[in-house]
CSV table of N, CA and C in Angstrom, one decimal:
chain,number,residue,atom,x,y,z
A,12,UNK,N,-14.1,2.4,16.4
A,12,UNK,CA,-13.3,3.1,15.4
A,12,UNK,C,-12.6,2.0,14.5
A,13,UNK,N,-12.6,2.4,13.2
A,13,UNK,CA,-12.0,1.5,12.2
A,13,UNK,C,-10.6,1.2,12.5
A,14,UNK,N,-10.2,0.0,12.1
A,14,UNK,CA,-8.8,-0.4,12.2
A,14,UNK,C,-8.1,0.1,10.9
A,15,UNK,N,-7.3,1.1,11.0
A,15,UNK,CA,-6.5,1.7,9.9
A,15,UNK,C,-5.0,1.6,10.4
A,16,UNK,N,-4.3,0.8,9.7
A,16,UNK,CA,-3.0,0.4,10.2
A,16,UNK,C,-1.9,0.4,9.1
A,17,UNK,N,-0.7,1.0,9.5
A,17,UNK,CA,0.4,1.0,8.5
A,17,UNK,C,1.0,-0.4,8.6
A,18,UNK,N,1.6,-0.8,7.4
A,18,UNK,CA,2.3,-2.1,7.3
A,18,UNK,C,3.6,-1.8,6.5
A,19,UNK,N,4.7,-2.2,7.0
A,19,UNK,CA,6.0,-2.0,6.4
A,19,UNK,C,6.2,-0.5,5.9
A,20,UNK,N,5.8,0.4,6.8
A,20,UNK,CA,6.0,1.8,6.5
A,20,UNK,C,5.0,2.4,5.5
A,21,UNK,N,4.0,1.7,5.1
A,21,UNK,CA,3.0,2.2,4.2
A,21,UNK,C,1.7,2.3,4.9
A,22,UNK,N,1.1,3.5,4.9
A,22,UNK,CA,-0.1,3.8,5.5
A,22,UNK,C,-1.3,4.1,4.6
A,23,UNK,N,-2.5,3.6,4.9
A,23,UNK,CA,-3.6,4.0,4.0
A,23,UNK,C,-3.8,5.5,3.9
A,24,UNK,N,-4.2,5.9,2.7
A,24,UNK,CA,-4.4,7.3,2.4
A,24,UNK,C,-5.9,7.4,1.8
A,25,UNK,N,-6.6,8.4,2.4
A,25,UNK,CA,-8.0,8.6,1.9
A,25,UNK,C,-8.4,10.0,2.2
A,26,UNK,N,-9.3,10.5,1.5
A,26,UNK,CA,-9.8,11.9,1.6
A,26,UNK,C,-10.7,12.0,2.8
A,27,UNK,N,-10.9,13.2,3.3
A,27,UNK,CA,-11.8,13.5,4.4
A,27,UNK,C,-13.2,13.3,4.0
A,28,UNK,N,-13.6,13.3,2.7
A,28,UNK,CA,-14.9,13.0,2.4
A,28,UNK,C,-15.2,11.6,2.1
A,29,UNK,N,-14.4,10.7,2.5
A,29,UNK,CA,-14.6,9.2,2.5
A,29,UNK,C,-15.3,8.8,3.8
A,30,UNK,N,-16.2,7.8,3.7
A,30,UNK,CA,-16.8,7.2,4.9
A,30,UNK,C,-16.1,5.9,5.1
A,31,UNK,N,-15.7,5.7,6.4
A,31,UNK,CA,-15.1,4.4,6.8
A,31,UNK,C,-15.8,3.9,8.0
A,32,UNK,N,-16.5,2.8,7.9
A,32,UNK,CA,-17.3,2.3,9.0
A,32,UNK,C,-16.4,1.9,10.2
A,33,UNK,N,-17.0,2.0,11.4
A,33,UNK,CA,-16.3,1.8,12.6
A,33,UNK,C,-15.6,0.4,12.7
A,34,UNK,N,-16.1,-0.6,12.1
A,34,UNK,CA,-15.5,-1.9,12.2
A,34,UNK,C,-14.9,-2.4,10.8
A,35,UNK,N,-14.6,-1.4,9.9
A,35,UNK,CA,-13.9,-1.7,8.7
A,35,UNK,C,-12.4,-1.9,9.0
A,36,UNK,N,-11.7,-2.6,8.2
A,36,UNK,CA,-10.2,-2.7,8.4
A,36,UNK,C,-9.5,-2.3,7.1
A,37,UNK,N,-8.6,-1.4,7.2
A,37,UNK,CA,-7.8,-0.9,6.0
A,37,UNK,C,-6.4,-0.9,6.5
A,38,UNK,N,-5.5,-1.7,5.8
A,38,UNK,CA,-4.1,-1.8,6.2
A,38,UNK,C,-3.2,-1.7,5.0
A,39,UNK,N,-2.0,-1.0,5.3
A,39,UNK,CA,-0.9,-1.0,4.3
A,39,UNK,C,-1.1,0.0,3.2
A,40,UNK,N,-0.6,-0.4,2.1
A,40,UNK,CA,-0.5,0.5,0.9
A,40,UNK,C,-1.8,0.6,0.2
A,41,UNK,N,-2.7,1.4,0.7
A,41,UNK,CA,-4.0,1.6,0.2
A,41,UNK,C,-4.2,3.1,-0.1
A,42,UNK,N,-4.7,3.4,-1.3
A,42,UNK,CA,-5.0,4.8,-1.6
A,42,UNK,C,-6.4,4.9,-2.2
A,43,UNK,N,-7.2,5.7,-1.6
A,43,UNK,CA,-8.6,5.9,-2.1
A,43,UNK,C,-8.8,7.3,-2.6
A,44,UNK,N,-9.6,7.5,-3.6
A,44,UNK,CA,-10.0,8.8,-4.2
A,44,UNK,C,-11.0,9.5,-3.3
A,45,UNK,N,-11.7,10.4,-4.0
A,45,UNK,CA,-12.8,11.2,-3.3
A,45,UNK,C,-14.1,10.4,-3.2
A,46,UNK,N,-14.9,10.7,-2.2
A,46,UNK,CA,-16.2,10.2,-2.0
A,46,UNK,C,-16.3,8.6,-2.0
A,47,UNK,N,-15.3,8.0,-1.5
A,47,UNK,CA,-15.3,6.5,-1.4
A,47,UNK,C,-16.0,6.2,-0.1
A,48,UNK,N,-16.4,4.9,0.0
A,48,UNK,CA,-17.0,4.4,1.3
A,48,UNK,C,-16.6,3.0,1.5
A,49,UNK,N,-16.2,2.7,2.7
A,49,UNK,CA,-15.9,1.3,3.1
A,49,UNK,C,-16.8,1.0,4.3
A,50,UNK,N,-17.6,0.0,4.1
A,50,UNK,CA,-18.8,-0.3,4.9
A,50,UNK,C,-18.4,-1.4,6.0
A,51,UNK,N,-19.4,-1.7,6.8
A,51,UNK,CA,-19.2,-2.6,7.9
A,51,UNK,C,-18.6,-3.9,7.6
A,52,UNK,N,-17.6,-4.3,8.4
A,52,UNK,CA,-16.9,-5.6,8.3
A,52,UNK,C,-16.1,-5.7,6.9
A,53,UNK,N,-16.0,-4.7,6.2
A,53,UNK,CA,-15.2,-4.8,4.9
A,53,UNK,C,-13.7,-4.8,5.3
A,54,UNK,N,-12.9,-5.4,4.5
A,54,UNK,CA,-11.4,-5.5,4.7
A,54,UNK,C,-10.7,-5.1,3.4
A,55,UNK,N,-9.8,-4.2,3.5
A,55,UNK,CA,-9.0,-3.8,2.4
A,55,UNK,C,-7.5,-4.0,2.9
A,56,UNK,N,-6.8,-5.0,2.3
A,56,UNK,CA,-5.5,-5.3,2.8
A,56,UNK,C,-4.4,-5.0,1.7
A,57,UNK,N,-3.7,-3.9,1.9
A,57,UNK,CA,-2.6,-3.6,1.1
A,57,UNK,C,-1.3,-4.0,1.7
A,58,UNK,N,-1.2,-5.2,2.3
A,58,UNK,CA,0.0,-5.6,3.0
A,58,UNK,C,1.0,-6.3,2.1
A,59,UNK,N,0.6,-6.9,1.0
A,59,UNK,CA,1.6,-7.7,0.2
A,59,UNK,C,1.8,-7.0,-1.2
A,60,UNK,N,1.0,-6.0,-1.5
A,60,UNK,CA,1.1,-5.2,-2.7
A,60,UNK,C,0.2,-4.0,-2.5
A,61,UNK,N,0.2,-3.1,-3.5
A,61,UNK,CA,-0.6,-1.9,-3.3
A,61,UNK,C,-2.1,-2.1,-3.8
A,62,UNK,N,-3.0,-1.2,-3.3
A,62,UNK,CA,-4.3,-1.2,-3.7
A,62,UNK,C,-4.6,0.3,-4.0
A,63,UNK,N,-5.1,0.6,-5.2
A,63,UNK,CA,-5.4,2.0,-5.6
A,63,UNK,C,-6.9,2.0,-6.1
A,64,UNK,N,-7.6,2.9,-5.5
A,64,UNK,CA,-9.0,3.0,-5.8
A,64,UNK,C,-9.3,4.5,-6.2
A,65,UNK,N,-10.1,4.6,-7.3
A,65,UNK,CA,-10.5,5.9,-7.8
A,65,UNK,C,-11.5,6.6,-6.9
A,66,UNK,N,-12.3,7.5,-7.6
A,66,UNK,CA,-13.3,8.2,-6.9
A,66,UNK,C,-14.7,7.5,-6.9
A,67,UNK,N,-15.5,7.7,-5.9
A,67,UNK,CA,-16.8,7.1,-5.8
A,67,UNK,C,-16.8,5.6,-5.9
A,68,UNK,N,-15.9,5.0,-5.2
A,68,UNK,CA,-15.8,3.6,-5.0
A,68,UNK,C,-16.5,3.2,-3.7
A,69,UNK,N,-17.4,2.3,-3.7
A,69,UNK,CA,-18.0,1.8,-2.5
A,69,UNK,C,-17.7,0.3,-2.3
A,70,UNK,N,-17.2,0.0,-1.1
A,70,UNK,CA,-16.8,-1.4,-0.7
A,70,UNK,C,-17.8,-1.8,0.3
A,71,UNK,N,-18.8,-2.6,0.0
A,71,UNK,CA,-19.9,-2.8,0.8
A,71,UNK,C,-19.6,-3.9,1.9
A,72,UNK,N,-20.6,-4.1,2.8
A,72,UNK,CA,-20.4,-4.9,4.0
A,72,UNK,C,-19.8,-6.3,3.7
A,73,UNK,N,-18.8,-6.6,4.4
A,73,UNK,CA,-18.1,-7.9,4.4
A,73,UNK,C,-17.3,-8.2,3.2
A,74,UNK,N,-17.1,-7.2,2.3
A,74,UNK,CA,-16.3,-7.4,1.1
A,74,UNK,C,-14.8,-7.4,1.5
A,75,UNK,N,-14.0,-8.1,0.7
A,75,UNK,CA,-12.6,-8.2,0.9
A,75,UNK,C,-11.9,-7.8,-0.4
A,76,UNK,N,-10.9,-6.9,-0.2
A,76,UNK,CA,-10.1,-6.5,-1.3
A,76,UNK,C,-8.6,-6.8,-0.9
A,77,UNK,N,-7.9,-7.6,-1.7
A,77,UNK,CA,-6.5,-8.0,-1.4
A,77,UNK,C,-5.7,-8.0,-2.7
A,78,UNK,N,-4.5,-8.4,-2.6
A,78,UNK,CA,-3.6,-8.5,-3.8
A,78,UNK,C,-2.8,-9.7,-3.7
A,79,UNK,N,-1.9,-9.9,-4.7
A,79,UNK,CA,-1.0,-11.1,-4.7
A,79,UNK,C,0.4,-10.6,-4.5
A,80,UNK,N,1.0,-11.3,-3.5
A,80,UNK,CA,2.4,-10.9,-3.1
A,80,UNK,C,3.4,-10.9,-4.2
A,81,UNK,N,3.9,-9.7,-4.4
A,81,UNK,CA,5.0,-9.4,-5.4
A,81,UNK,C,4.5,-9.7,-6.8
A,82,UNK,N,3.3,-9.9,-7.1
A,82,UNK,CA,2.8,-10.1,-8.5
A,82,UNK,C,1.7,-9.1,-8.9
A,83,UNK,N,0.6,-9.1,-8.3
A,83,UNK,CA,-0.6,-8.4,-8.8
A,83,UNK,C,-1.1,-7.4,-7.8
A,84,UNK,N,-1.0,-6.1,-8.0
A,84,UNK,CA,-1.7,-5.2,-7.2
A,84,UNK,C,-3.2,-5.2,-7.5
A,85,UNK,N,-4.0,-4.5,-6.8
A,85,UNK,CA,-5.4,-4.3,-7.1
A,85,UNK,C,-5.7,-2.9,-7.4
A,86,UNK,N,-6.2,-2.6,-8.6
A,86,UNK,CA,-6.4,-1.3,-9.1
A,86,UNK,C,-7.9,-1.2,-9.5
A,87,UNK,N,-8.6,-0.2,-8.9
A,87,UNK,CA,-10.0,0.0,-9.1
A,87,UNK,C,-10.3,1.4,-9.6
A,88,UNK,N,-11.0,1.5,-10.7
A,88,UNK,CA,-11.3,2.8,-11.3
A,88,UNK,C,-12.3,3.7,-10.5
A,89,UNK,N,-12.9,4.6,-11.2
A,89,UNK,CA,-14.0,5.5,-10.7
A,89,UNK,C,-15.4,4.9,-10.8
A,90,UNK,N,-16.2,5.2,-9.9
A,90,UNK,CA,-17.6,4.9,-10.0
A,90,UNK,C,-17.8,3.4,-10.0
A,91,UNK,N,-17.2,2.7,-9.0
A,91,UNK,CA,-17.3,1.2,-8.9
A,91,UNK,C,-17.9,0.8,-7.6
A,92,UNK,N,-18.8,-0.1,-7.7
A,92,UNK,CA,-19.5,-0.7,-6.5
A,92,UNK,C,-19.0,-2.1,-6.3
A,93,UNK,N,-18.5,-2.4,-5.1
A,93,UNK,CA,-18.1,-3.8,-4.8
A,93,UNK,C,-19.2,-4.3,-3.8
A,94,UNK,N,-20.0,-5.2,-4.2
A,94,UNK,CA,-21.2,-5.7,-3.5
A,94,UNK,C,-20.8,-6.4,-2.2
A,95,UNK,N,-21.8,-6.6,-1.4
A,95,UNK,CA,-21.7,-7.2,-0.1
A,95,UNK,C,-21.0,-8.6,-0.3
A,96,UNK,N,-20.0,-8.8,0.6
A,96,UNK,CA,-19.3,-10.1,0.6
A,96,UNK,C,-18.6,-10.5,-0.7
A,97,UNK,N,-18.4,-9.6,-1.5
A,97,UNK,CA,-17.6,-9.9,-2.8
A,97,UNK,C,-16.1,-10.0,-2.4
A,98,UNK,N,-15.3,-10.7,-3.2
A,98,UNK,CA,-13.9,-10.8,-3.1
A,98,UNK,C,-13.2,-10.2,-4.4
A,99,UNK,N,-12.3,-9.3,-4.2
A,99,UNK,CA,-11.6,-8.7,-5.3
A,99,UNK,C,-10.1,-8.9,-5.0
A,100,UNK,N,-9.4,-9.7,-5.8
A,100,UNK,CA,-8.1,-10.1,-5.5
A,100,UNK,C,-7.1,-9.9,-6.6
A,101,UNK,N,-6.1,-9.1,-6.5
A,101,UNK,CA,-5.0,-8.9,-7.4
A,101,UNK,C,-5.5,-8.7,-8.9
A,102,UNK,N,-6.4,-7.8,-9.1
A,102,UNK,CA,-6.9,-7.6,-10.4
A,102,UNK,C,-7.1,-6.1,-10.7
A,103,UNK,N,-7.5,-5.8,-11.9
A,103,UNK,CA,-7.8,-4.4,-12.3
A,103,UNK,C,-9.2,-4.3,-12.7
A,104,UNK,N,-9.9,-3.3,-12.2
A,104,UNK,CA,-11.3,-3.0,-12.5
A,104,UNK,C,-11.3,-1.6,-13.0
A,105,UNK,N,-11.8,-1.4,-14.2
A,105,UNK,CA,-11.8,0.0,-14.8
A,105,UNK,C,-13.1,0.7,-14.3
A,106,UNK,N,-13.4,1.8,-14.9
A,106,UNK,CA,-14.5,2.7,-14.4
A,106,UNK,C,-15.9,2.1,-14.7
A,107,UNK,N,-16.8,2.5,-13.9
A,107,UNK,CA,-18.3,2.2,-14.1
A,107,UNK,C,-18.5,0.7,-14.1
A,108,UNK,N,-18.2,0.1,-13.0
A,108,UNK,CA,-18.4,-1.4,-12.8
A,108,UNK,C,-19.2,-1.7,-11.6
A,109,UNK,N,-20.1,-2.6,-11.7
A,109,UNK,CA,-20.8,-3.1,-10.5
A,109,UNK,C,-20.4,-4.6,-10.3
A,110,UNK,N,-19.8,-4.9,-9.1
A,110,UNK,CA,-19.5,-6.2,-8.8
A,110,UNK,C,-20.5,-6.7,-7.8
A,111,UNK,N,-21.3,-7.7,-8.2
A,111,UNK,CA,-22.5,-8.1,-7.5
A,111,UNK,C,-22.1,-8.8,-6.2
A,112,UNK,N,-23.1,-9.0,-5.3
A,112,UNK,CA,-22.9,-9.6,-4.0
A,112,UNK,C,-22.4,-11.0,-4.1
A,113,UNK,N,-21.3,-11.2,-3.3
A,113,UNK,CA,-20.7,-12.6,-3.3
A,113,UNK,C,-19.9,-12.9,-4.5
A,114,UNK,N,-19.7,-12.0,-5.5
A,114,UNK,CA,-18.9,-12.3,-6.6
A,114,UNK,C,-17.5,-12.4,-6.2
A,115,UNK,N,-16.7,-13.1,-7.0
A,115,UNK,CA,-15.3,-13.3,-6.8
A,115,UNK,C,-14.5,-12.9,-8.1
A,116,UNK,N,-13.5,-12.1,-8.0
A,116,UNK,CA,-12.7,-11.7,-9.1
A,116,UNK,C,-11.2,-12.1,-8.7
A,117,UNK,N,-10.7,-13.0,-9.4
A,117,UNK,CA,-9.4,-13.6,-9.1
A,117,UNK,C,-8.2,-12.8,-9.7
A,118,UNK,N,-7.0,-13.4,-9.4
A,118,UNK,CA,-5.7,-12.7,-9.8
A,118,UNK,C,-5.6,-12.5,-11.3
A,119,UNK,N,-5.0,-11.4,-11.6
A,119,UNK,CA,-4.6,-11.0,-13.0
A,119,UNK,C,-5.8,-10.9,-13.9
A,120,UNK,N,-7.0,-10.6,-13.4
A,120,UNK,CA,-8.1,-10.4,-14.3
A,120,UNK,C,-8.2,-8.9,-14.6
A,121,UNK,N,-8.8,-8.6,-15.7
A,121,UNK,CA,-9.1,-7.2,-16.1
A,121,UNK,C,-10.5,-7.1,-16.4
A,122,UNK,N,-11.2,-6.2,-15.7
A,122,UNK,CA,-12.6,-5.9,-15.9
A,122,UNK,C,-12.7,-4.5,-16.6
A,123,UNK,N,-13.0,-4.5,-17.8
A,123,UNK,CA,-13.1,-3.2,-18.6
A,123,UNK,C,-14.3,-2.4,-18.1
A,124,UNK,N,-14.3,-1.2,-18.6
A,124,UNK,CA,-15.4,-0.2,-18.2
A,124,UNK,C,-16.8,-0.7,-18.6
A,125,UNK,N,-17.8,-0.2,-17.8
A,125,UNK,CA,-19.2,-0.4,-18.1
A,125,UNK,C,-19.5,-1.9,-18.1
A,126,UNK,N,-19.3,-2.5,-17.0
A,126,UNK,CA,-19.6,-4.0,-16.8
A,126,UNK,C,-20.3,-4.2,-15.5
A,127,UNK,N,-21.3,-5.1,-15.6
A,127,UNK,CA,-21.9,-5.6,-14.4
A,127,UNK,C,-21.5,-7.1,-14.3
A,128,UNK,N,-21.1,-7.4,-13.1
A,128,UNK,CA,-20.7,-8.8,-12.7
A,128,UNK,C,-21.8,-9.3,-11.8
A,129,UNK,N,-22.6,-10.3,-12.2
A,129,UNK,CA,-23.7,-10.7,-11.4
A,129,UNK,C,-23.4,-11.3,-10.0
A,130,UNK,N,-24.3,-11.2,-9.1
A,130,UNK,CA,-24.1,-11.8,-7.8
A,130,UNK,C,-23.7,-13.3,-7.9
A,131,UNK,N,-22.7,-13.7,-7.1
A,131,UNK,CA,-22.2,-15.0,-7.1
A,131,UNK,C,-21.3,-15.5,-8.3
A,132,UNK,N,-21.1,-14.6,-9.2
A,132,UNK,CA,-20.2,-15.0,-10.4
A,132,UNK,C,-18.8,-15.1,-9.9
A,133,UNK,N,-18.1,-16.0,-10.6
A,133,UNK,CA,-16.7,-16.2,-10.3
A,133,UNK,C,-15.9,-15.9,-11.6
A,134,UNK,N,-15.1,-14.8,-11.5
A,134,UNK,CA,-14.2,-14.4,-12.6
A,134,UNK,C,-12.9,-15.1,-12.3
A,135,UNK,N,-12.6,-16.2,-13.1
A,135,UNK,CA,-11.4,-17.0,-12.8
A,135,UNK,C,-10.1,-16.3,-13.2
A,136,UNK,N,-9.0,-16.7,-12.7
A,136,UNK,CA,-7.7,-16.2,-13.0
A,136,UNK,C,-7.4,-15.9,-14.5
A,137,UNK,N,-6.9,-14.7,-14.7
A,137,UNK,CA,-6.5,-14.2,-16.0
A,137,UNK,C,-7.6,-13.9,-17.0
A,138,UNK,N,-8.8,-13.8,-16.6
A,138,UNK,CA,-9.9,-13.5,-17.5
A,138,UNK,C,-9.9,-12.0,-17.8
A,139,UNK,N,-10.4,-11.7,-19.0
A,139,UNK,CA,-10.7,-10.4,-19.5
A,139,UNK,C,-12.2,-10.2,-19.7
A,140,UNK,N,-12.8,-9.3,-19.0
A,140,UNK,CA,-14.2,-9.0,-19.2
A,140,UNK,C,-14.3,-7.7,-20.0
A,141,UNK,N,-14.8,-7.8,-21.2
A,141,UNK,CA,-14.8,-6.7,-22.1
A,141,UNK,C,-15.9,-5.7,-21.8
A,142,UNK,N,-15.8,-4.5,-22.2
A,142,UNK,CA,-16.7,-3.4,-21.9
A,142,UNK,C,-18.1,-3.7,-22.4
A,143,UNK,N,-19.1,-3.1,-21.7
A,143,UNK,CA,-20.5,-3.0,-22.1
A,143,UNK,C,-21.2,-4.4,-22.0
A,144,UNK,N,-20.8,-5.2,-21.0
A,144,UNK,CA,-21.4,-6.5,-20.9
A,144,UNK,C,-21.9,-6.8,-19.5
A,145,UNK,N,-22.8,-7.8,-19.4
A,145,UNK,CA,-23.2,-8.3,-18.1
A,145,UNK,C,-22.6,-9.8,-18.1
A,146,UNK,N,-21.9,-10.1,-17.0
A,146,UNK,CA,-21.3,-11.4,-16.9
A,146,UNK,C,-21.9,-12.1,-15.7
A,147,UNK,N,-22.1,-13.4,-15.8
A,147,UNK,CA,-22.7,-14.2,-14.7
A,147,UNK,C,-22.2,-15.6,-14.8
A,148,UNK,N,-22.3,-16.4,-13.7
A,148,UNK,CA,-22.0,-17.8,-13.7
A,148,UNK,C,-20.7,-18.2,-13.1
A,149,UNK,N,-20.4,-19.5,-13.1
A,149,UNK,CA,-19.2,-20.0,-12.6
A,149,UNK,C,-18.6,-21.0,-13.6
A,150,UNK,N,-17.6,-20.7,-14.3
A,150,UNK,CA,-16.9,-19.4,-14.4
A,150,UNK,C,-17.8,-18.4,-15.1
A,151,UNK,N,-17.5,-17.1,-14.8
A,151,UNK,CA,-18.3,-16.0,-15.4
A,151,UNK,C,-18.2,-16.0,-16.9
A,152,UNK,N,-19.4,-15.8,-17.5
A,152,UNK,CA,-19.5,-15.7,-19.0
A,152,UNK,C,-20.3,-14.5,-19.3
A,153,UNK,N,-20.1,-13.9,-20.5
A,153,UNK,CA,-20.9,-12.7,-20.9
A,153,UNK,C,-22.2,-13.3,-21.3
A,154,UNK,N,-23.3,-12.8,-20.6
A,154,UNK,CA,-24.6,-13.3,-20.9
A,154,UNK,C,-25.5,-12.2,-21.6
A,155,UNK,N,-25.1,-11.0,-21.6
A,155,UNK,CA,-26.0,-9.9,-22.1
A,155,UNK,C,-25.1,-8.7,-22.4
A,156,UNK,N,-25.6,-7.9,-23.4
A,156,UNK,CA,-25.0,-6.6,-23.7
A,156,UNK,C,-25.5,-5.6,-22.6
A,157,UNK,N,-24.7,-4.7,-22.2
A,157,UNK,CA,-25.1,-3.7,-21.3
A,157,UNK,C,-25.7,-2.5,-22.1
A,158,UNK,N,-27.0,-2.1,-21.7
A,158,UNK,CA,-27.5,-1.0,-22.4
A,158,UNK,C,-27.6,0.2,-21.5
A,159,UNK,N,-28.0,1.3,-22.1
A,159,UNK,CA,-28.0,2.6,-21.3
A,159,UNK,C,-28.9,2.5,-20.1
A,160,UNK,N,-30.0,1.7,-20.1
A,160,UNK,CA,-30.9,1.6,-19.0
A,160,UNK,C,-30.2,0.8,-17.9
A,161,UNK,N,-29.5,-0.3,-18.2
A,161,UNK,CA,-28.8,-1.1,-17.2
A,161,UNK,C,-27.7,-0.2,-16.6
A,162,UNK,N,-27.0,0.6,-17.4
A,162,UNK,CA,-26.0,1.5,-16.8
A,162,UNK,C,-26.6,2.5,-15.8
A,163,UNK,N,-27.6,3.2,-16.3
A,163,UNK,CA,-28.2,4.2,-15.4
A,163,UNK,C,-28.9,3.6,-14.2
A,164,UNK,N,-29.6,2.5,-14.5
A,164,UNK,CA,-30.4,1.9,-13.4
A,164,UNK,C,-29.6,1.1,-12.4
A,165,UNK,N,-28.5,0.6,-12.7
A,165,UNK,CA,-27.7,-0.2,-11.8
A,165,UNK,C,-26.4,0.5,-11.4
A,166,UNK,N,-25.5,0.6,-12.4
A,166,UNK,CA,-24.1,1.1,-12.1
A,166,UNK,C,-24.2,2.5,-11.5
A,167,UNK,N,-24.8,3.5,-12.1
A,167,UNK,CA,-24.8,4.8,-11.6
A,167,UNK,C,-25.7,5.0,-10.4
A,168,UNK,N,-26.8,4.3,-10.4
A,168,UNK,CA,-27.8,4.4,-9.3
A,168,UNK,C,-27.1,4.0,-8.0
A,169,UNK,N,-26.5,2.8,-8.0
A,169,UNK,CA,-25.9,2.2,-6.8
A,169,UNK,C,-24.7,3.1,-6.3
A,170,UNK,N,-23.8,3.5,-7.3
A,170,UNK,CA,-22.7,4.3,-6.9
A,170,UNK,C,-23.2,5.6,-6.2
A,171,UNK,N,-24.1,6.3,-6.9
A,171,UNK,CA,-24.7,7.5,-6.3
A,171,UNK,C,-25.4,7.3,-5.0
A,172,UNK,N,-26.1,6.2,-4.8
A,172,UNK,CA,-26.8,5.9,-3.6
A,172,UNK,C,-25.8,5.8,-2.4
A,173,UNK,N,-24.7,5.1,-2.7
A,173,UNK,CA,-23.7,4.9,-1.6
A,173,UNK,C,-23.0,6.2,-1.2
A,174,UNK,N,-22.9,7.2,-2.1
A,174,UNK,CA,-22.5,8.5,-1.7
A,174,UNK,C,-23.5,9.1,-0.7
A,175,UNK,N,-24.8,9.0,-1.1
A,175,UNK,CA,-25.9,9.5,-0.2
A,175,UNK,C,-25.8,8.8,1.1
A,176,UNK,N,-25.8,7.4,1.1
A,176,UNK,CA,-25.8,6.7,2.4
A,176,UNK,C,-24.7,7.1,3.3
A,177,UNK,N,-23.5,7.4,2.7
A,177,UNK,CA,-22.4,7.8,3.5
A,177,UNK,C,-22.7,9.1,4.3
A,178,UNK,N,-23.5,10.0,3.7
A,178,UNK,CA,-23.8,11.3,4.4
A,178,UNK,C,-24.7,11.0,5.6
A,179,UNK,N,-25.3,9.9,5.7
A,179,UNK,CA,-26.2,9.6,6.8
A,179,UNK,C,-25.4,9.1,8.0
A,180,UNK,N,-24.2,8.7,7.8
A,180,UNK,CA,-23.4,8.0,8.9
A,180,UNK,C,-22.8,9.1,9.9
């Protein structure tokens, strides 16, 4: 059974249509929208600030979502995929974003809508990732414009697939 734990009087809130894996950990001030999924060994820690997630957010295996004590909450929009072993820390991610496997997004960053962050990319503190782009590298840089095919083939496909995968659990 997943570890879902209140901290300082704040308990995680999530819909009955969310999937939470048996060994996921969700603590503190965490709020999830509809059709979200938190996969195996993922950790979402709302112990030092709040975490708010929109609808159709999937947090894949081994990913970590955290915030910065008394400074930066983590806010995630709708239709967002957080790839395997990614780290999302004290930042804002708008709608329709794919965070690649092993990517890191640091404090006080803002990722605008319709963005792909490549696997292994590091979005360093205070960066702004503008809409309709693909970002890669260390530190992350805009490497390509996002087109309709990228959007449908990656962002929408992965988000929709994780809703499907949740139904199998």
